[in-house]
mmCIF file of C-alpha atoms (C1' of nucleotides) in Angstrom:
data_model
loop_
_atom_site.group_PDB
_atom_site.id
_atom_site.type_symbol
_atom_site.label_atom_id
_atom_site.label_comp_id
_atom_site.label_asym_id
_atom_site.label_seq_id
_atom_site.Cartn_x
_atom_site.Cartn_y
_atom_site.Cartn_z
ATOM 1 C CA MET A 1392 74.136 -76.263 -49.320
ATOM 2 C CA LYS A 1393 76.373 -72.905 -50.274
ATOM 3 C CA LYS A 1394 75.700 -69.840 -48.548
ATOM 4 C CA SER A 1395 77.705 -66.603 -48.571
ATOM 5 C CA LEU A 1396 76.621 -63.552 -46.624
ATOM 6 C CA ASP A 1397 73.515 -64.768 -46.219
ATOM 7 C CA CYS A 1398 70.782 -62.066 -45.457
ATOM 8 C CA SER A 1399 67.721 -64.391 -45.579
ATOM 9 C CA GLU A 1400 65.190 -64.011 -43.206
ATOM 10 C CA GLN A 1401 65.925 -67.320 -41.838
ATOM 11 C CA ALA A 1402 69.591 -66.447 -41.315
ATOM 12 C CA VAL A 1403 68.749 -63.321 -39.583
ATOM 13 C CA ARG A 1404 66.690 -65.243 -37.252
ATOM 14 C CA ARG A 1405 69.354 -67.756 -36.841
ATOM 15 C CA THR A 1406 71.544 -64.761 -35.704
ATOM 16 C CA ALA A 1407 69.213 -63.524 -33.381
ATOM 17 C CA VAL A 1408 68.436 -66.978 -31.920
ATOM 18 C CA ALA A 1409 71.903 -67.689 -31.223
ATOM 19 C CA ALA A 1410 72.581 -64.565 -29.431
ATOM 20 C CA ALA A 1411 69.539 -65.126 -27.273
ATOM 21 C CA ALA A 1412 70.973 -68.038 -25.452
ATOM 22 C CA PRO A 1413 73.801 -65.860 -23.305
ATOM 23 C CA LEU A 1414 70.768 -62.875 -22.342
ATOM 24 C CA MET A 1415 68.592 -65.571 -20.704
ATOM 25 C CA THR A 1416 67.856 -64.519 -17.141
ATOM 26 C CA ASP A 1417 69.626 -66.737 -14.505
ATOM 27 C CA ASP A 1418 67.498 -69.845 -13.478
ATOM 28 C CA VAL A 1419 67.693 -68.747 -9.783
ATOM 29 C CA ILE A 1420 66.064 -65.549 -10.486
ATOM 30 C CA LEU A 1421 63.559 -67.146 -12.959
ATOM 31 C CA ALA A 1422 62.491 -69.570 -10.406
ATOM 32 C CA GLU A 1423 61.958 -66.905 -7.983
ATOM 33 C CA MET A 1424 59.806 -65.058 -10.334
ATOM 34 C CA ALA A 1425 57.804 -68.207 -11.210
ATOM 35 C CA ALA A 1426 57.258 -68.404 -7.298
ATOM 36 C CA VAL A 1427 55.717 -64.759 -7.098
ATOM 37 C CA PHE A 1428 53.427 -65.407 -10.103
ATOM 38 C CA GLN A 1429 52.443 -68.717 -8.539
ATOM 39 C CA CYS A 1430 51.381 -66.763 -5.702
ATOM 40 C CA LEU A 1431 49.213 -64.596 -7.879
ATOM 41 C CA ALA A 1432 47.948 -67.518 -10.103
ATOM 42 C CA ASP A 1433 45.061 -67.987 -7.535
ATOM 43 C CA ALA A 1434 41.867 -66.336 -7.493
ATOM 44 C CA ALA A 1435 41.608 -66.475 -3.866
ATOM 45 C CA ARG A 1436 44.823 -64.860 -3.278
ATOM 46 C CA LEU A 1437 44.224 -62.237 -5.816
ATOM 47 C CA LYS A 1438 41.117 -61.438 -4.116
ATOM 48 C CA ILE A 1439 42.990 -60.957 -0.859
ATOM 49 C CA VAL A 1440 45.628 -58.963 -2.748
ATOM 50 C CA ASN A 1441 42.697 -56.778 -4.310
ATOM 51 C CA ALA A 1442 41.340 -56.162 -0.877
ATOM 52 C CA LEU A 1443 44.691 -55.283 0.442
ATOM 53 C CA LEU A 1444 45.016 -52.643 -2.423
ATOM 54 C CA LEU A 1445 42.517 -50.816 -0.686
ATOM 55 C CA THR A 1446 43.560 -50.950 3.186
ATOM 56 C CA GLU A 1447 45.552 -53.030 5.654
ATOM 57 C CA MET A 1448 43.015 -55.761 7.087
ATOM 58 C CA ARG A 1449 43.017 -58.501 9.693
ATOM 59 C CA VAL A 1450 42.862 -61.813 8.734
ATOM 60 C CA GLY A 1451 39.485 -62.161 9.892
ATOM 61 C CA ASP A 1452 38.505 -58.972 7.910
ATOM 62 C CA ILE A 1453 40.019 -60.350 4.860
ATOM 63 C CA SER A 1454 38.220 -63.795 5.315
ATOM 64 C CA ALA A 1455 34.721 -61.940 5.573
ATOM 65 C CA VAL A 1456 35.608 -59.628 2.658
ATOM 66 C CA THR A 1457 36.763 -62.474 0.199
ATOM 67 C CA GLY A 1458 34.851 -65.408 1.485
ATOM 68 C CA SER A 1459 37.461 -67.810 2.032
ATOM 69 C CA SER A 1460 37.771 -69.717 5.478
ATOM 70 C CA GLN A 1461 40.218 -68.151 8.059
ATOM 71 C CA PRO A 1462 42.463 -70.959 7.716
ATOM 72 C CA SER A 1463 42.680 -70.936 3.937
ATOM 73 C CA VAL A 1464 43.302 -66.927 4.219
ATOM 74 C CA SER A 1465 46.032 -67.705 6.650
ATOM 75 C CA HIS A 1466 47.428 -70.202 4.497
ATOM 76 C CA HIS A 1467 47.225 -68.029 1.516
ATOM 77 C CA LEU A 1468 48.950 -64.897 3.522
ATOM 78 C CA GLN A 1469 51.826 -67.043 4.299
ATOM 79 C CA GLN A 1470 52.745 -67.908 0.555
ATOM 80 C CA LEU A 1471 52.172 -63.910 0.105
ATOM 81 C CA ARG A 1472 54.589 -63.469 2.628
ATOM 82 C CA GLN A 1473 57.229 -66.039 1.585
ATOM 83 C CA VAL A 1474 57.789 -63.780 -1.926
ATOM 84 C CA LYS A 1475 57.589 -60.658 -0.181
ATOM 85 C CA LEU A 1476 54.499 -59.101 -1.389
ATOM 86 C CA VAL A 1477 52.720 -58.683 1.696
ATOM 87 C CA LYS A 1478 53.721 -57.801 5.334
ATOM 88 C CA PHE A 1479 52.118 -57.709 8.593
ATOM 89 C CA ARG A 1480 52.056 -55.426 11.853
ATOM 90 C CA ARG A 1481 50.345 -56.268 15.149
ATOM 91 C CA SER A 1482 47.832 -53.951 16.708
ATOM 92 C CA GLY A 1483 46.544 -54.786 19.752
ATOM 93 C CA LYS A 1484 45.105 -58.219 19.470
ATOM 94 C CA ALA A 1485 44.958 -58.183 15.675
ATOM 95 C CA VAL A 1486 47.289 -58.969 13.310
ATOM 96 C CA LEU A 1487 46.906 -56.375 10.102
ATOM 97 C CA TYR A 1488 48.231 -57.395 6.738
ATOM 98 C CA SER A 1489 49.299 -54.906 3.917
ATOM 99 C CA LEU A 1490 51.115 -55.039 0.649
ATOM 100 C CA ASP A 1491 54.904 -54.903 1.164
ATOM 101 C CA ASP A 1492 56.106 -52.903 -1.808
ATOM 102 C CA ASP A 1493 55.135 -51.287 -5.268
ATOM 103 C CA HIS A 1494 55.802 -54.045 -7.225
ATOM 104 C CA ILE A 1495 52.425 -56.293 -6.324
ATOM 105 C CA HIS A 1496 50.519 -52.965 -7.363
ATOM 106 C CA LYS A 1497 52.172 -52.594 -10.696
ATOM 107 C CA LEU A 1498 51.702 -56.272 -11.380
ATOM 108 C CA PHE A 1499 48.296 -56.218 -10.354
ATOM 109 C CA ALA A 1500 47.656 -53.279 -12.411
ATOM 110 C CA VAL A 1501 49.173 -54.687 -15.679
ATOM 111 C CA CYS A 1502 47.442 -57.919 -15.449
ATOM 112 C CA ARG A 1503 43.988 -56.503 -14.819
ATOM 113 C CA SER A 1504 44.508 -54.158 -17.755
ATOM 114 C CA HIS A 1505 45.445 -57.104 -19.928
ATOM 115 C CA ALA A 1506 42.694 -59.201 -18.658
ATOM 116 C CA ALA A 1507 39.920 -56.606 -18.994
ATOM 117 C CA GLU A 1508 41.348 -56.068 -22.900
ATOM 118 C CA PRO A 1509 38.424 -56.630 -25.468
ATOM 119 C CA VAL A 1510 39.025 -59.750 -27.140
ATOM 120 C CA ALA A 1511 40.027 -58.553 -30.421
ATOM 121 C CA ALA A 1512 36.482 -57.899 -30.925
ATOM 122 C CA ALA A 1513 35.085 -60.518 -33.455
ATOM 123 C CA ALA A 1514 35.435 -58.791 -36.698
ATOM 124 C CA PRO A 1515 32.917 -59.920 -38.813
ATOM 125 C CA MET A 1516 35.557 -60.623 -41.756
ATOM 126 C CA ALA A 1517 34.676 -63.820 -43.592
ATOM 127 C CA SER A 1518 34.633 -66.903 -41.583
ATOM 128 C CA SER A 1519 38.438 -67.128 -40.867
ATOM 129 C CA GLN A 1520 39.114 -69.201 -37.548
ATOM 130 C CA GLU A 1521 38.449 -67.084 -34.658
ATOM 131 C CA SER A 1522 40.245 -69.424 -32.358
ATOM 132 C CA ASP A 1523 43.362 -68.162 -30.316
ATOM 133 C CA HIS A 1524 44.915 -65.620 -32.551
ATOM 134 C CA ALA A 1525 47.353 -66.212 -34.699
ATOM 135 C CA GLN A 1526 48.189 -63.241 -37.528
ATOM 136 C CA SER A 1527 49.078 -63.056 -40.828
ATOM 137 C CA MET B 1321 30.484 -51.471 24.731
ATOM 138 C CA LYS B 1322 29.229 -47.704 24.270
ATOM 139 C CA LYS B 1323 30.763 -45.982 21.283
ATOM 140 C CA SER B 1324 29.760 -42.624 20.077
ATOM 141 C CA LEU B 1325 31.885 -40.850 17.162
ATOM 142 C CA ASP B 1326 34.655 -43.786 17.542
ATOM 143 C CA CYS B 1327 37.922 -42.333 15.955
ATOM 144 C CA SER B 1328 39.986 -45.150 17.264
ATOM 145 C CA GLU B 1329 42.474 -47.022 14.946
ATOM 146 C CA GLN B 1330 39.963 -49.619 15.067
ATOM 147 C CA ALA B 1331 36.791 -47.776 13.934
ATOM 148 C CA VAL B 1332 38.854 -46.364 10.992
ATOM 149 C CA ARG B 1333 39.991 -49.549 9.777
ATOM 150 C CA ARG B 1334 36.459 -51.154 10.218
ATOM 151 C CA THR B 1335 35.227 -48.255 7.949
ATOM 152 C CA ALA B 1336 37.776 -48.810 5.406
ATOM 153 C CA VAL B 1337 37.273 -52.490 5.233
ATOM 154 C CA ALA B 1338 33.334 -52.022 4.899
ATOM 155 C CA ALA B 1339 34.183 -49.540 1.952
ATOM 156 C CA ALA B 1340 36.523 -51.847 0.489
ATOM 157 C CA ALA B 1341 33.945 -54.781 -0.654
ATOM 158 C CA PRO B 1342 32.267 -52.829 -3.259
ATOM 159 C CA LEU B 1343 35.576 -51.857 -4.714
ATOM 160 C CA MET B 1344 36.709 -55.354 -5.363
ATOM 161 C CA THR B 1345 37.321 -56.612 -8.782
ATOM 162 C CA ASP B 1346 35.026 -58.684 -10.622
ATOM 163 C CA ASP B 1347 35.352 -62.397 -9.893
ATOM 164 C CA VAL B 1348 35.051 -62.965 -13.927
ATOM 165 C CA ILE B 1349 38.537 -60.422 -14.401
ATOM 166 C CA LEU B 1350 39.781 -61.966 -11.125
ATOM 167 C CA ALA B 1351 39.803 -65.432 -12.867
ATOM 168 C CA GLU B 1352 41.270 -64.082 -16.323
ATOM 169 C CA MET B 1353 43.912 -62.581 -14.085
ATOM 170 C CA ALA B 1354 44.763 -65.559 -12.408
ATOM 171 C CA ALA B 1355 44.783 -67.701 -15.575
ATOM 172 C CA VAL B 1356 47.377 -64.991 -16.866
ATOM 173 C CA PHE B 1357 49.428 -65.241 -13.737
ATOM 174 C CA GLN B 1358 49.194 -69.136 -13.951
ATOM 175 C CA CYS B 1359 50.769 -69.039 -17.336
ATOM 176 C CA LEU B 1360 53.841 -67.177 -16.030
ATOM 177 C CA ALA B 1361 54.060 -69.398 -12.743
ATOM 178 C CA ASP B 1362 56.143 -71.881 -14.395
ATOM 179 C CA ALA B 1363 59.890 -71.756 -14.501
ATOM 180 C CA ALA B 1364 59.846 -73.339 -18.017
ATOM 181 C CA ARG B 1365 57.279 -71.078 -19.691
ATOM 182 C CA LEU B 1366 59.338 -67.933 -18.038
ATOM 183 C CA LYS B 1367 62.176 -69.563 -20.164
ATOM 184 C CA ILE B 1368 60.104 -69.260 -23.330
ATOM 185 C CA VAL B 1369 58.716 -66.146 -22.535
ATOM 186 C CA ASN B 1370 62.340 -64.815 -21.365
ATOM 187 C CA ALA B 1371 63.761 -65.974 -25.098
ATOM 188 C CA LEU B 1372 60.859 -64.245 -26.766
ATOM 189 C CA LEU B 1373 61.489 -61.131 -25.028
ATOM 190 C CA LEU B 1374 64.799 -61.285 -27.547
ATOM 191 C CA THR B 1375 63.435 -62.035 -30.747
ATOM 192 C CA GLU B 1376 60.854 -64.304 -32.392
ATOM 193 C CA MET B 1377 61.438 -68.073 -32.559
ATOM 194 C CA ARG B 1378 60.370 -71.319 -33.946
ATOM 195 C CA VAL B 1379 59.468 -73.990 -31.677
ATOM 196 C CA GLY B 1380 62.216 -75.857 -32.314
ATOM 197 C CA ASP B 1381 64.651 -73.163 -31.484
ATOM 198 C CA ILE B 1382 62.740 -72.355 -28.215
ATOM 199 C CA SER B 1383 63.461 -76.379 -27.351
ATOM 200 C CA ALA B 1384 67.062 -75.846 -27.938
ATOM 201 C CA VAL B 1385 67.450 -72.572 -25.932
ATOM 202 C CA THR B 1386 65.193 -73.532 -23.052
ATOM 203 C CA GLY B 1387 66.406 -77.220 -22.836
ATOM 204 C CA SER B 1388 62.469 -78.289 -22.754
ATOM 205 C CA SER B 1389 61.430 -80.916 -25.290
ATOM 206 C CA GLN B 1390 59.316 -79.942 -28.340
ATOM 207 C CA PRO B 1391 56.092 -81.421 -27.276
ATOM 208 C CA SER B 1392 56.714 -79.960 -23.860
ATOM 209 C CA VAL B 1393 57.279 -76.260 -25.660
ATOM 210 C CA SER B 1394 54.332 -76.777 -28.046
ATOM 211 C CA HIS B 1395 52.297 -77.391 -25.189
ATOM 212 C CA HIS B 1396 53.469 -74.447 -22.931
ATOM 213 C CA LEU B 1397 53.213 -72.018 -26.033
ATOM 214 C CA GLN B 1398 49.422 -73.174 -26.287
ATOM 215 C CA GLN B 1399 49.160 -71.830 -22.725
ATOM 216 C CA LEU B 1400 50.424 -68.800 -23.491
ATOM 217 C CA ARG B 1401 48.334 -68.213 -26.350
ATOM 218 C CA GLN B 1402 45.289 -69.063 -24.674
ATOM 219 C CA VAL B 1403 45.888 -65.999 -22.375
ATOM 220 C CA LYS B 1404 46.952 -64.054 -25.235
ATOM 221 C CA LEU B 1405 50.536 -63.524 -23.941
ATOM 222 C CA VAL B 1406 52.232 -64.780 -27.378
ATOM 223 C CA LYS B 1407 51.155 -64.806 -31.114
ATOM 224 C CA PHE B 1408 52.303 -66.627 -33.986
ATOM 225 C CA ARG B 1409 52.926 -66.441 -37.717
ATOM 226 C CA ARG B 1410 54.074 -68.537 -40.448
ATOM 227 C CA SER B 1411 57.075 -68.093 -42.624
ATOM 228 C CA GLY B 1412 57.969 -71.062 -44.845
ATOM 229 C CA LYS B 1413 57.530 -74.201 -43.356
ATOM 230 C CA ALA B 1414 58.445 -72.783 -40.007
ATOM 231 C CA VAL B 1415 56.090 -71.346 -37.313
ATOM 232 C CA LEU B 1416 57.355 -68.309 -35.622
ATOM 233 C CA TYR B 1417 56.143 -67.397 -32.208
ATOM 234 C CA SER B 1418 56.600 -64.120 -30.352
ATOM 235 C CA LEU B 1419 55.100 -61.943 -27.646
ATOM 236 C CA ASP B 1420 51.689 -60.614 -28.136
ATOM 237 C CA ASP B 1421 51.459 -57.285 -26.283
ATOM 238 C CA ASP B 1422 53.303 -54.722 -24.115
ATOM 239 C CA HIS B 1423 51.663 -56.110 -20.997
ATOM 240 C CA ILE B 1424 53.832 -59.087 -21.025
ATOM 241 C CA HIS B 1425 57.041 -57.108 -21.303
ATOM 242 C CA LYS B 1426 56.082 -55.034 -18.151
ATOM 243 C CA LEU B 1427 54.939 -58.073 -16.037
ATOM 244 C CA PHE B 1428 58.231 -59.768 -17.002
ATOM 245 C CA ALA B 1429 60.387 -56.842 -16.022
ATOM 246 C CA VAL B 1430 58.235 -55.952 -12.780
ATOM 247 C CA CYS B 1431 58.806 -59.557 -11.453
ATOM 248 C CA ARG B 1432 62.509 -59.565 -12.246
ATOM 249 C CA SER B 1433 62.943 -56.369 -10.476
ATOM 250 C CA HIS B 1434 60.894 -57.891 -7.679
ATOM 251 C CA ALA B 1435 62.998 -60.986 -7.707
ATOM 252 C CA ALA B 1436 66.216 -59.778 -7.701
ATOM 253 C CA GLU B 1437 65.981 -57.251 -4.801
ATOM 254 C CA PRO B 1438 67.903 -57.992 -2.071
ATOM 255 C CA VAL B 1439 66.456 -59.931 0.776
ATOM 256 C CA ALA B 1440 66.498 -56.862 3.052
ATOM 257 C CA ALA B 1441 70.214 -57.230 3.575
ATOM 258 C CA ALA B 1442 70.319 -58.939 6.914
ATOM 259 C CA ALA B 1443 71.383 -55.829 8.629
ATOM 260 C CA PRO B 1444 73.194 -56.288 11.910
ATOM 261 C CA MET B 1445 70.576 -55.104 14.176
ATOM 262 C CA ALA B 1446 70.575 -56.946 17.426
ATOM 263 C CA SER B 1447 69.000 -60.544 17.113
ATOM 264 C CA SER B 1448 65.391 -59.548 16.021
ATOM 265 C CA GLN B 1449 63.702 -62.665 14.306
ATOM 266 C CA GLU B 1450 65.138 -62.668 10.676
ATOM 267 C CA SER B 1451 62.124 -64.930 9.348
ATOM 268 C CA ASP B 1452 60.015 -63.479 6.638
ATOM 269 C CA HIS B 1453 59.688 -60.019 7.291
ATOM 270 C CA ALA B 1454 57.255 -58.454 9.714
ATOM 271 C CA GLN B 1455 57.564 -55.023 10.946
ATOM 272 C CA SER B 1456 56.711 -54.297 14.585
ATOM 273 C "C1'" DT C 819 52.072 -87.423 -55.346
ATOM 274 C "C1'" DG C 820 54.906 -88.616 -51.713
ATOM 275 C "C1'" DT C 821 58.581 -87.801 -48.596
ATOM 276 C "C1'" DA C 822 60.819 -84.809 -45.298
ATOM 277 C "C1'" DG C 823 60.794 -81.518 -41.921
ATOM 278 C "C1'" DT C 824 58.081 -79.511 -38.162
ATOM 279 C "C1'" DA C 825 54.571 -78.772 -34.984
ATOM 280 C "C1'" DA C 826 50.526 -80.257 -32.534
ATOM 281 C "C1'" DT C 827 47.770 -83.792 -30.049
ATOM 282 C "C1'" DG C 828 46.438 -87.467 -26.791
ATOM 283 C "C1'" DA C 829 47.149 -90.548 -23.130
ATOM 284 C "C1'" DA C 830 49.535 -91.423 -18.873
ATOM 285 C "C1'" DC C 831 52.213 -91.059 -14.875
ATOM 286 C "C1'" DA C 832 53.789 -88.704 -10.944
ATOM 287 C "C1'" DT C 833 53.893 -84.298 -8.413
ATOM 288 C "C1'" DA C 834 52.043 -80.208 -6.776
ATOM 289 C "C1'" DT C 835 48.208 -77.407 -4.961
ATOM 290 C "C1'" DG C 836 43.894 -75.456 -2.364
ATOM 291 C "C1'" DT C 837 40.415 -76.649 1.027
ATOM 292 C "C1'" DT C 838 38.401 -78.332 4.894
ATOM 293 C "C1'" DT C 839 38.358 -79.847 9.665
ATOM 294 C "C1'" DA C 840 40.170 -80.214 13.846
ATOM 295 C "C1'" DT C 841 43.735 -78.443 17.143
ATOM 296 C "C1'" DT C 842 47.102 -75.474 19.032
ATOM 297 C "C1'" DT C 843 49.675 -71.291 19.800
ATOM 298 C "C1'" DG C 844 49.689 -66.696 21.151
ATOM 299 C "C1'" DT C 845 47.714 -62.225 22.927
ATOM 300 C "C1'" DT C 846 44.695 -59.493 25.459
ATOM 301 C "C1'" DT C 847 42.408 -58.206 29.287
ATOM 302 C "C1'" DA C 848 38.865 -59.221 33.258
ATOM 303 C "C1'" DT D 174 46.560 -66.461 36.148
ATOM 304 C "C1'" DA D 175 42.487 -67.944 33.684
ATOM 305 C "C1'" DA D 176 38.995 -66.718 30.042
ATOM 306 C "C1'" DA D 177 38.314 -65.269 25.406
ATOM 307 C "C1'" DC D 178 39.574 -64.254 21.055
ATOM 308 C "C1'" DA D 179 42.455 -64.242 16.867
ATOM 309 C "C1'" DA D 180 45.506 -66.562 13.736
ATOM 310 C "C1'" DA D 181 48.922 -70.032 13.030
ATOM 311 C "C1'" DT D 182 49.434 -75.045 12.132
ATOM 312 C "C1'" DA D 183 48.735 -79.840 10.618
ATOM 313 C "C1'" DA D 184 46.893 -83.540 8.500
ATOM 314 C "C1'" DA D 185 44.033 -85.644 4.593
ATOM 315 C "C1'" DC D 186 41.541 -85.372 0.870
ATOM 316 C "C1'" DA D 187 40.209 -84.078 -4.017
ATOM 317 C "C1'" DT D 188 41.716 -81.928 -8.067
ATOM 318 C "C1'" DA D 189 44.953 -79.625 -11.024
ATOM 319 C "C1'" DT D 190 49.432 -79.244 -13.538
ATOM 320 C "C1'" DG D 191 53.519 -80.641 -16.099
ATOM 321 C "C1'" DT D 192 56.186 -84.008 -18.255
ATOM 322 C "C1'" DT D 193 57.214 -87.898 -21.132
ATOM 323 C "C1'" DC D 194 56.287 -90.894 -25.083
ATOM 324 C "C1'" DA D 195 53.918 -91.984 -28.838
ATOM 325 C "C1'" DT D 196 51.249 -90.847 -32.517
ATOM 326 C "C1'" DT D 197 49.162 -87.505 -35.722
ATOM 327 C "C1'" DA D 198 48.554 -83.464 -38.634
ATOM 328 C "C1'" DC D 199 50.607 -79.827 -41.633
ATOM 329 C "C1'" DT D 200 53.373 -77.658 -44.892
ATOM 330 C "C1'" DA D 201 56.925 -77.099 -48.431
ATOM 331 C "C1'" DC D 202 59.597 -78.852 -51.912
ATOM 332 C "C1'" DA D 203 61.534 -82.729 -54.849
#
DNA sequence: TGTAGTAATGAACATATGTTTATTTGTTTA
DNA sequence: TAAACAAATAAACATATGTTCATTACTACA
């Protein structure tokens, strides 16, 4: 077990890993981020966001467009408000909801782009395991 | 109840809402997106992603850096692989994990930016309700 | 071949989450 | 002020999720 000026891949990695710890995002921020992603981790809420990408809407409209019940939409909107992804305003007897800032637009767009990506097109190479996708 | 060429705000909104439905993202894609966000909706997994933003690592390294148990990290990595956010390769007896594509970098960055945002800095204007944040 | 070292799997548990139903709150307008 | 409409709230239920502990499967190397 003697190593002097070890430049092996292992050693390089060890160094990188050691340097990683201090660069980790603060736990409080990570928790906030998790809450934001959590809000987007539901098809019903994504549908709501999708609807609001197009125009501001009343709760009832959203309910109609997405097919979720009124109380359900109301609950979802509250969660989305809590993480500041949507905001609302009153107009007459209606409460109009809309997306809050630009982050939500980006998150939706990037994720859709990722989700819509082809599944690495099952290339006809031998019969290597096609599960998941390791490489090498 | 007679309206001819109604240009009221309500009517304009009704039109927009009606036009929204056809523009909704496909349900299958939305489900995929929800799965992706779901993977990011956990502080432990976000911590793993955060670590991998910096360098590729072995499961054991990730376990050490994040403070999660080995089986827990392994489970999380599988979820992340399933939605193609991370990939892996073998190097000797180690299995090295890393982030798969650029989407995950963007998602993490945008979300962190959103989470780190100031809470609308409690401006000293009268004593309007400071809960959530509606805007008149 | 056999023994470490490393990662994946599986079962079980406690907790968190989304939906429904029923009800309440708050605005508007007649 | 009372009726009508719209949205928020609450309780309850079934389902999903993350963790732990124990065990199994690989891979490399002696």
